[in-house]
Amino acid sequence: MNADASTKRPGGRSTRVRAAVHSAAVALVGEVGADQVTLPAVARRAGVNSSTLYRRWGTVAALLADVAQHRGDAGAPPLVGDLRTDLENQAVWTLAELSRPGGIAFFRAEVAPDVDERHDGLRECLRRVSERFRPVLDAARERGDAPPPPSLEQVLDRIIAPLYFRVVFSIPGTDEAYVRDLVAELSGKLQPER
């Protein structure tokens, strides 16, 4: 085997280890909760040496933040071409992602003990959420929807912030109906006054 072949491993061991560790972390968070997960437990479940996890991630919070970053928006609903429906679909999906077993743990993991890490994690969370809603608003602008779509800041303030707040603090009644009410309220404020 030549030197080039040994250094290039697309889809090689590193990718397989990351996938196994991510899968193990998600399963353990779902089973025991993020506060009970340890790197050695994830390593055992993934079938790798715990030193690999300490070397690559260092902490459970860093591992869970990496899981959240790499999960992306797989499974997000496609746009249907109606602003209100698209906002509702994305918001309902966001709630489902936050509410599923381990979902909020991945958001909480981004709030690391280190202040700089915490700011980086929260900025990354905001970027991911913004990128989920930006196409909805851009498509509505391109269609020339009337009234014009809300700004991204309005969506974040009036739909996303209340969802995250209510999920983080486990406030009852945070369900699809609540999400649809948030979207309806924002949509109603966009209607021109008669």
Coordinates of C-alpha atoms in Angstrom, one line a residue, residues 38 43 75 87 103 136 160 168-169 173 175 183:
T38 CA -20.5 9.9 31.1
A43 CA -17.4 4.7 24.9
G75 CA -36.0 15.3 8.3
L87 CA -43.7 28.8 9.2
G103 CA -33.5 16.9 22.2
V136 CA -39.1 30.2 4.3
I160 CA -38.6 30.5 18.4
V168 CA -36.2 24.5 28.6
F169 CA -38.5 25.2 31.6
G173 CA -49.2 23.1 27.0
D175 CA -47.6 21.5 21.8
V183 CA -47.5 31.6 14.0

